[in-house]
Coordinates of N, CA and C in Angstrom, one line a residue:
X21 N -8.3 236.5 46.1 CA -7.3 236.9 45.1 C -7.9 236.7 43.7
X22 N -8.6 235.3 43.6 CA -9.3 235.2 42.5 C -10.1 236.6 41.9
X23 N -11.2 236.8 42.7 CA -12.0 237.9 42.6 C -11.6 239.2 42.4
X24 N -10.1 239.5 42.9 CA -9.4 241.0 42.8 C -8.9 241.0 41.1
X25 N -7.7 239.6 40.9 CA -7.2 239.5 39.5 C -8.6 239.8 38.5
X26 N -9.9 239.2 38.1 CA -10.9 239.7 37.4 C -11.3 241.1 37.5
X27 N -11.6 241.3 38.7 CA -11.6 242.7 38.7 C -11.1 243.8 38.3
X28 N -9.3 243.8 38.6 CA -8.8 244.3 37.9 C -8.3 243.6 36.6
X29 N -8.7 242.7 36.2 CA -8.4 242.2 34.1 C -9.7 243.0 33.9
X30 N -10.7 243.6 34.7 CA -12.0 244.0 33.4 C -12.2 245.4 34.0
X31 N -11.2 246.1 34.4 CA -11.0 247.6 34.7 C -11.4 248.3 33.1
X32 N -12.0 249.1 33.3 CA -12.5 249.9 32.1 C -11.2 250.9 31.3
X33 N -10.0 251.1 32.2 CA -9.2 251.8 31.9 C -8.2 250.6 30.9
X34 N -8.4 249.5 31.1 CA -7.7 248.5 30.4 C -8.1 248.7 28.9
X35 N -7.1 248.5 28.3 CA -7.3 249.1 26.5 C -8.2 248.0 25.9
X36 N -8.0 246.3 26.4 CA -8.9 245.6 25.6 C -9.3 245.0 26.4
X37 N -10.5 244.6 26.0 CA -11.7 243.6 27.0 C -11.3 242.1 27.5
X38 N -10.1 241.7 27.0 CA -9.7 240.3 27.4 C -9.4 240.5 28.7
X39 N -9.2 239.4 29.6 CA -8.3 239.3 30.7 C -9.0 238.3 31.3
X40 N -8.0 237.9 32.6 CA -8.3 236.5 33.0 C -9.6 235.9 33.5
X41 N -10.3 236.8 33.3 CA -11.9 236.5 33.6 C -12.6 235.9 32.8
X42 N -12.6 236.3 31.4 CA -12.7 236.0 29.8 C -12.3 235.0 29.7
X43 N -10.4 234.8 29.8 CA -9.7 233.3 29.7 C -10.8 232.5 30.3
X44 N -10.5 232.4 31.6 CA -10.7 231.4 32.8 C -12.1 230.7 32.2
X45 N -12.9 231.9 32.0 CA -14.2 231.5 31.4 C -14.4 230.5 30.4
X46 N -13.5 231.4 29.6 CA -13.6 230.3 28.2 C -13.0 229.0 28.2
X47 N -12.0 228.9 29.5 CA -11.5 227.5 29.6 C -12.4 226.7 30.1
X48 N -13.3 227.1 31.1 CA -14.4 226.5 32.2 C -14.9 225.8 31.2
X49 N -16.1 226.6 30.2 CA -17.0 226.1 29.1 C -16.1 225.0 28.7
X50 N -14.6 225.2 28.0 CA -14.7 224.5 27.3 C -14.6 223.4 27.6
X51 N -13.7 222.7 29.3 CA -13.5 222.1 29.9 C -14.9 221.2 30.0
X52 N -16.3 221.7 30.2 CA -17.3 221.0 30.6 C -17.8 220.7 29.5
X53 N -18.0 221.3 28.5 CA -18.0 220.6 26.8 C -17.6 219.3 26.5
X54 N -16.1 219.2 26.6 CA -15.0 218.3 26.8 C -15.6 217.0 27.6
X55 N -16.0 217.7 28.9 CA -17.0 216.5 29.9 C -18.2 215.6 29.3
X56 N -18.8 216.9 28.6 CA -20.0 216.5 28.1 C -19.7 215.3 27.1
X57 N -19.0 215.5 26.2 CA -18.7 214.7 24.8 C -18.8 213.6 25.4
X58 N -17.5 213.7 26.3 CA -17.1 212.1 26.8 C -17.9 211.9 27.4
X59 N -19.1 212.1 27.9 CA -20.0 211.5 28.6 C -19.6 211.4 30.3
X60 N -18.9 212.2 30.8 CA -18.9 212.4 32.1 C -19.6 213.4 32.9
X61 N -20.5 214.1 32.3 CA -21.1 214.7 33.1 C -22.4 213.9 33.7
X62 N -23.2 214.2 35.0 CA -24.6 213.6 34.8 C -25.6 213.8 34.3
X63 N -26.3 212.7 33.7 CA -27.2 213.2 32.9 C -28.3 213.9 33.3
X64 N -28.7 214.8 32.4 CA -29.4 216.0 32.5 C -28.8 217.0 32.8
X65 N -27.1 217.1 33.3 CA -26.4 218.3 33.1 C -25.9 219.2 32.0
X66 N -26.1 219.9 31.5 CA -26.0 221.1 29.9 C -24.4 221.3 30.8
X67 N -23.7 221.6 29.9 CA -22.5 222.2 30.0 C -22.7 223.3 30.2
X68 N -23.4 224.4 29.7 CA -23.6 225.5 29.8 C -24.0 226.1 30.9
X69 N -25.1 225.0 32.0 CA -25.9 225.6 33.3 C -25.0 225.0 34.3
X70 N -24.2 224.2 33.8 CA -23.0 223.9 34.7 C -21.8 225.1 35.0
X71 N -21.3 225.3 33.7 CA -20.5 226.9 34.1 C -20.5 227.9 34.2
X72 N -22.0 227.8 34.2 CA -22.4 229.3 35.1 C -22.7 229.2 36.7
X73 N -22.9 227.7 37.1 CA -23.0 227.5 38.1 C -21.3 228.1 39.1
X74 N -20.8 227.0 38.5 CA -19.0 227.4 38.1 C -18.5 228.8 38.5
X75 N -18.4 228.8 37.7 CA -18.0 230.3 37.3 C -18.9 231.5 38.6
X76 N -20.2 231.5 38.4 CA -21.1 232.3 39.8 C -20.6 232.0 41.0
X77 N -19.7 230.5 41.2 CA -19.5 230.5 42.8 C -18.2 231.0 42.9
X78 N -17.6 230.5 42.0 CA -15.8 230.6 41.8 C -16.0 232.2 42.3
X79 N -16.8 233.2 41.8 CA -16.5 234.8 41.5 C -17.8 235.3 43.3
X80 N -18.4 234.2 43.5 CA -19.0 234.7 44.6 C -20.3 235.2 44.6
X81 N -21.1 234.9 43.3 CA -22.1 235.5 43.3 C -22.9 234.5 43.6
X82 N -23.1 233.1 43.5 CA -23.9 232.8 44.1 C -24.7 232.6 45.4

């Protein structure tokens, strides 16, 4: 269901490029940012190679 709602939020026939793919995204990052500051991630984890991890399984591509 996950995978369908993105798919159709980034339909090309959609007037603007936002939709819950974009959100979700941008909450992910910011969520692991958030982790990072406070120091709960482990170390040597990047926020960044973390939510693409994230985000690639959540969507199936990994």
């Amino acid at each position: 269901m996950l995978r369908a709602g993105f798919g159709l939020g980034g339909d090309p026939s959609r007037k603007s490029g936002e939709g819950p793919g974009r959100w979700w995204s941008e909450w992910v990052h910011a969520l692991l940012r958030e982790a990072h500051g406070a120091g709960e991630l482990a170390e040597g984890v990047s926020p960044e190679a973390a939510a693409v991890a994230v985000i690639a399984a959540t969507l199936g591509l990994a």
